[in-house]
Amino acid sequence: MTVQQIQIKLFARAKELAESELISVSVEQETTVAELRLAIAKQFPQLQPLTSQLLIAVDNAYAGEDQILQTQQEIACFPPVSGG
Amino acid sequence: MNSDHIAITDQPIEYTALTERVRSNQCGAVVLFMGTVREMTAGRQTVALDYEAYPEMAQQTMQQLTLEARDQWAIQTVAIEHRVGRLELGEISVAIAVSSPHRNEAFEAGRFLIDRLKEIVPIWKKENWSDGTTEWEHPEIEAE
C-alpha cells in the first residue's frame, strides 16, 4: 500500500495541544475517516486528552466515519464546538 | 425581498444595522437574539473570552442552518454575525435577527438558529478566569 501524507487543520484546544495549526499525518491510500482518527491518535499522542471527542470535517462539512478521503480535500480536526 | 446576511467578524457587532437588514414592510415581526459575555459562570468570574472560528466552515454551516429554518418556518430574512477574537465583559459575541410576517415564526426560527449554532457551527470559546487561568470550553468533555 502506498502511504500518503494528509495535511490537517487544527482548531482551538487541538491546535494548542499539538502546538501547530497544521499537522501532517501518514495514512494509506483510500483511508476512511475512522482510520484517519486512529492515525491521528497514534502519530500525535499529545492530542490524547481530546481523541475520543475529536470531530473531523472534510471540505467544510462534518464527515461520516466510513467516508473515504480523497487527495485535494480540505481536512480539519477539532474539539466539540462552543460558540454562541 | 432582503437577502440573508451571514458573517464572521473581528469587529464589534453593529446590532442596530444588523436588525435593519431584516426589516421590511412585509414583516410584522422582527426578533433579535444577542449572546453577550457574562461575568459569572457557576461561581467563577470571567475576565474575557477568546473566540476562534474555522471561518469557511462556520460560514457554510450557518448558511445551511438558515436554509433549514426556511424549510420549517415562513420567515423572510435572516442576518447572523458571530464575532471572533478577544471579547470583554458585556460585549456581543453573536447576533441573530429574523423577520417574518407573524411573530411565532420569527421567535421559533430565531430559537432554532441559536440552538443549532451552538451545537454545530465550528466556533470555540476560551475562558480567561479572574484567577489568571485559561480554559477552552468544549461542552462534551467538561467532565474529564
Short mmCIF file of C-alpha atoms in Angstrom, two decimals:
data_model
loop_
_atom_site.label_atom_id
_atom_site.label_comp_id
_atom_site.label_asym_id
_atom_site.label_seq_id
_atom_site.Cartn_x
_atom_site.Cartn_y
_atom_site.Cartn_z
CA MET A 1 0.00 0.00 0.00
CA THR A 2 1.21 3.45 -0.84
CA VAL A 3 1.49 5.77 2.10
CA GLN A 4 0.39 9.37 1.66
CA GLN A 5 0.66 12.45 3.82
CA ILE A 6 -2.58 14.24 4.69
CA GLN A 7 -2.49 17.84 5.93
CA ILE A 8 -5.00 18.53 8.68
CA LYS A 9 -6.06 21.93 10.00
CA LEU A 10 -6.46 22.09 13.77
CA PHE A 11 -8.51 24.49 15.87
CA ALA A 12 -8.98 25.59 19.48
CA ARG A 13 -7.59 23.19 22.12
CA ALA A 14 -6.47 20.70 19.46
CA LYS A 15 -4.26 23.41 17.97
CA GLU A 16 -2.88 24.28 21.40
CA LEU A 17 -2.13 20.66 22.33
CA ALA A 18 -0.37 19.97 19.02
CA GLU A 19 1.33 23.39 19.14
CA SER A 20 0.54 23.77 15.46
CA GLU A 21 -2.41 24.82 13.30
CA LEU A 22 -1.49 22.29 10.61
CA ILE A 23 -0.31 18.71 11.09
CA SER A 24 0.73 16.10 8.57
CA VAL A 25 -0.50 12.55 9.14
CA SER A 26 0.71 9.45 7.28
CA VAL A 27 -2.09 7.21 6.04
CA GLU A 28 -2.55 4.56 3.39
CA GLN A 29 -4.45 5.24 0.17
CA GLU A 30 -8.24 5.08 0.42
CA THR A 31 -8.20 5.77 4.13
CA THR A 32 -11.52 6.26 5.86
CA VAL A 33 -12.29 8.97 8.41
CA ALA A 34 -12.30 6.28 11.15
CA GLU A 35 -8.81 5.15 10.10
CA LEU A 36 -7.60 8.74 9.98
CA ARG A 37 -8.83 9.15 13.54
CA LEU A 38 -6.65 6.20 14.66
CA ALA A 39 -3.67 7.55 12.72
CA ILE A 40 -4.01 10.95 14.39
CA ALA A 41 -4.18 9.35 17.85
CA LYS A 42 -1.08 7.26 17.14
CA GLN A 43 1.04 9.92 15.45
CA PHE A 44 0.03 12.83 17.69
CA PRO A 45 -0.16 11.43 21.23
CA GLN A 46 -0.23 15.00 22.59
CA LEU A 47 -3.85 15.15 21.30
CA GLN A 48 -4.75 12.21 23.53
CA PRO A 49 -6.85 14.26 26.02
CA LEU A 50 -9.19 15.03 23.10
CA THR A 51 -9.02 11.99 20.85
CA SER A 52 -12.29 10.37 21.83
CA GLN A 53 -14.18 13.59 21.08
CA LEU A 54 -12.36 14.98 18.04
CA LEU A 55 -14.63 15.97 15.17
CA ILE A 56 -13.43 15.65 11.59
CA ALA A 57 -14.58 17.83 8.71
CA VAL A 58 -13.94 17.28 5.01
CA ASP A 59 -14.33 20.21 2.61
CA ASN A 60 -16.13 22.29 5.25
CA ALA A 61 -18.71 19.66 6.23
CA TYR A 62 -18.80 17.11 9.06
CA ALA A 63 -17.53 13.76 7.80
CA GLY A 64 -19.05 10.33 8.34
CA GLU A 65 -16.78 7.65 9.82
CA ASP A 66 -16.94 5.49 6.66
CA GLN A 67 -16.20 8.35 4.27
CA ILE A 68 -13.09 7.67 2.15
CA LEU A 69 -10.64 10.54 1.99
CA GLN A 70 -9.52 11.83 -1.40
CA THR A 71 -6.45 13.89 -2.19
CA GLN A 72 -7.07 17.62 -2.63
CA GLN A 73 -9.76 17.65 0.04
CA GLU A 74 -9.50 20.13 2.91
CA ILE A 75 -9.48 18.18 6.17
CA ALA A 76 -9.89 19.70 9.62
CA CYS A 77 -9.94 18.28 13.10
CA PHE A 78 -11.30 19.99 16.19
CA PRO A 79 -12.97 19.50 19.59
CA PRO A 80 -16.72 19.88 20.22
CA VAL A 81 -17.82 23.40 19.36
CA SER A 82 -18.65 26.07 21.96
CA GLY A 83 -19.61 29.22 20.07
CA GLY A 84 -22.55 31.47 20.77
CA MET B 1 -37.00 40.78 -0.54
CA ASN B 2 -33.88 41.32 1.55
CA SER B 3 -31.16 38.73 1.16
CA ASP B 4 -29.76 36.79 4.09
CA HIS B 5 -26.56 38.05 5.68
CA ILE B 6 -24.05 35.77 7.40
CA ALA B 7 -20.66 36.86 8.66
CA ILE B 8 -17.78 36.10 10.98
CA THR B 9 -16.19 39.34 12.17
CA ASP B 10 -13.38 40.52 14.42
CA GLN B 11 -15.10 43.90 14.85
CA PRO B 12 -17.83 44.84 17.36
CA ILE B 13 -21.23 43.68 16.09
CA GLU B 14 -23.41 46.58 14.95
CA TYR B 15 -26.67 45.05 16.06
CA THR B 16 -28.81 48.01 15.03
CA ALA B 17 -27.55 47.79 11.45
CA LEU B 18 -27.90 44.01 11.57
CA THR B 19 -31.53 44.33 12.65
CA GLU B 20 -32.25 46.91 9.93
CA ARG B 21 -31.08 44.38 7.33
CA VAL B 22 -34.09 42.14 8.02
CA ARG B 23 -36.83 44.75 8.46
CA SER B 24 -39.39 45.23 5.71
CA ASN B 25 -42.98 46.26 5.08
CA GLN B 26 -43.93 42.62 4.50
CA CYS B 27 -42.95 41.65 8.04
CA GLY B 28 -44.95 42.32 11.15
CA ALA B 29 -42.27 40.80 13.35
CA VAL B 30 -38.53 41.08 13.91
CA VAL B 31 -36.78 39.04 16.58
CA LEU B 32 -33.20 39.80 17.61
CA PHE B 33 -31.12 37.41 19.73
CA MET B 34 -27.81 38.60 21.17
CA GLY B 35 -25.29 36.47 23.02
CA THR B 36 -23.21 38.58 25.40
CA VAL B 37 -20.17 37.91 27.56
CA ARG B 38 -21.33 37.01 31.09
CA GLU B 39 -19.23 37.71 34.17
CA MET B 40 -20.17 34.77 36.42
CA THR B 41 -20.36 31.08 35.45
CA ALA B 42 -21.01 28.52 38.21
CA GLY B 43 -19.40 30.77 40.80
CA ARG B 44 -16.31 31.57 38.73
CA GLN B 45 -15.53 35.04 37.42
CA THR B 46 -14.73 35.65 33.76
CA VAL B 47 -12.41 38.49 32.74
CA ALA B 48 -12.69 37.99 28.98
CA LEU B 49 -13.48 35.38 26.34
CA ASP B 50 -11.38 34.50 23.31
CA TYR B 51 -13.38 33.21 20.34
CA GLU B 52 -11.85 31.25 17.48
CA ALA B 53 -13.62 30.09 14.32
CA TYR B 54 -12.99 27.84 11.36
CA PRO B 55 -14.28 30.68 9.20
CA GLU B 56 -15.11 28.98 5.89
CA MET B 57 -16.90 26.06 7.51
CA ALA B 58 -18.63 28.30 10.06
CA GLN B 59 -19.96 30.45 7.23
CA GLN B 60 -21.21 27.42 5.29
CA THR B 61 -22.75 25.79 8.35
CA MET B 62 -24.65 28.96 9.30
CA GLN B 63 -25.86 29.23 5.69
CA GLN B 64 -27.13 25.65 5.90
CA LEU B 65 -28.96 26.42 9.16
CA THR B 66 -30.77 29.37 7.59
CA LEU B 67 -31.95 27.05 4.78
CA GLU B 68 -33.17 24.54 7.36
CA ALA B 69 -35.03 27.34 9.18
CA ARG B 70 -36.65 28.40 5.90
CA ASP B 71 -37.84 24.83 5.33
CA GLN B 72 -39.62 24.84 8.68
CA TRP B 73 -40.97 28.38 9.10
CA ALA B 74 -42.39 31.14 6.93
CA ILE B 75 -39.61 33.63 7.63
CA GLN B 76 -38.47 36.40 5.33
CA THR B 77 -34.89 37.39 6.11
CA VAL B 78 -32.12 36.16 8.41
CA ALA B 79 -28.99 38.06 9.48
CA ILE B 80 -26.32 36.38 11.62
CA GLU B 81 -22.96 37.70 12.78
CA HIS B 82 -20.54 35.93 15.11
CA ARG B 83 -17.53 37.72 16.49
CA VAL B 84 -14.05 36.25 16.96
CA GLY B 85 -11.04 37.44 18.94
CA ARG B 86 -10.89 38.89 22.48
CA LEU B 87 -14.25 39.96 23.95
CA GLU B 88 -14.59 41.85 27.22
CA LEU B 89 -17.49 41.51 29.68
CA GLY B 90 -20.82 42.63 28.22
CA GLU B 91 -19.64 42.58 24.61
CA ILE B 92 -21.76 40.85 21.97
CA SER B 93 -20.43 37.53 20.72
CA VAL B 94 -23.30 36.66 18.39
CA ALA B 95 -26.39 38.37 16.99
CA ILE B 96 -29.21 36.73 15.05
CA ALA B 97 -32.05 38.75 13.54
CA VAL B 98 -35.05 37.11 11.90
CA SER B 99 -38.07 38.74 10.26
CA SER B 100 -41.40 37.17 9.40
CA PRO B 101 -44.95 38.26 8.61
CA HIS B 102 -46.13 36.94 12.00
CA ARG B 103 -44.28 36.71 15.32
CA ASN B 104 -44.40 32.96 16.04
CA GLU B 105 -42.24 32.10 13.06
CA ALA B 106 -39.58 34.70 13.90
CA PHE B 107 -39.38 33.56 17.54
CA GLU B 108 -39.22 29.88 16.67
CA ALA B 109 -36.73 30.25 13.82
CA GLY B 110 -34.53 32.51 15.97
CA ARG B 111 -34.54 29.97 18.78
CA PHE B 112 -33.69 27.17 16.34
CA LEU B 113 -30.84 29.17 14.81
CA ILE B 114 -29.06 29.98 18.08
CA ASP B 115 -29.60 26.48 19.50
CA ARG B 116 -28.24 24.76 16.38
CA LEU B 117 -25.43 27.31 16.01
CA LYS B 118 -24.19 26.35 19.47
CA GLU B 119 -24.34 22.65 18.54
CA ILE B 120 -22.71 22.50 15.13
CA VAL B 121 -21.09 25.75 13.95
CA PRO B 122 -17.29 25.40 14.32
CA ILE B 123 -16.54 28.23 16.73
CA TRP B 124 -14.91 27.82 20.14
CA LYS B 125 -14.59 30.00 23.23
CA LYS B 126 -11.76 30.12 25.73
CA GLU B 127 -12.43 31.39 29.23
CA ASN B 128 -10.00 33.80 30.82
CA TRP B 129 -10.81 33.41 34.52
CA SER B 130 -10.17 36.07 37.16
CA ASP B 131 -7.60 33.77 38.85
CA GLY B 132 -5.39 34.06 35.77
CA THR B 133 -6.09 30.60 34.36
CA THR B 134 -7.49 29.94 30.89
CA GLU B 135 -9.69 27.10 29.69
CA TRP B 136 -11.16 26.10 26.32
CA GLU B 137 -14.82 25.34 26.65
CA HIS B 138 -15.59 22.05 24.92
CA PRO B 139 -19.08 21.01 26.03
CA GLU B 140 -18.87 17.20 25.82
CA ILE B 141 -15.57 16.89 27.66
CA GLU B 142 -16.14 19.08 30.71
CA ALA B 143 -16.37 16.01 32.95
CA GLU B 144 -12.85 14.74 32.23
#
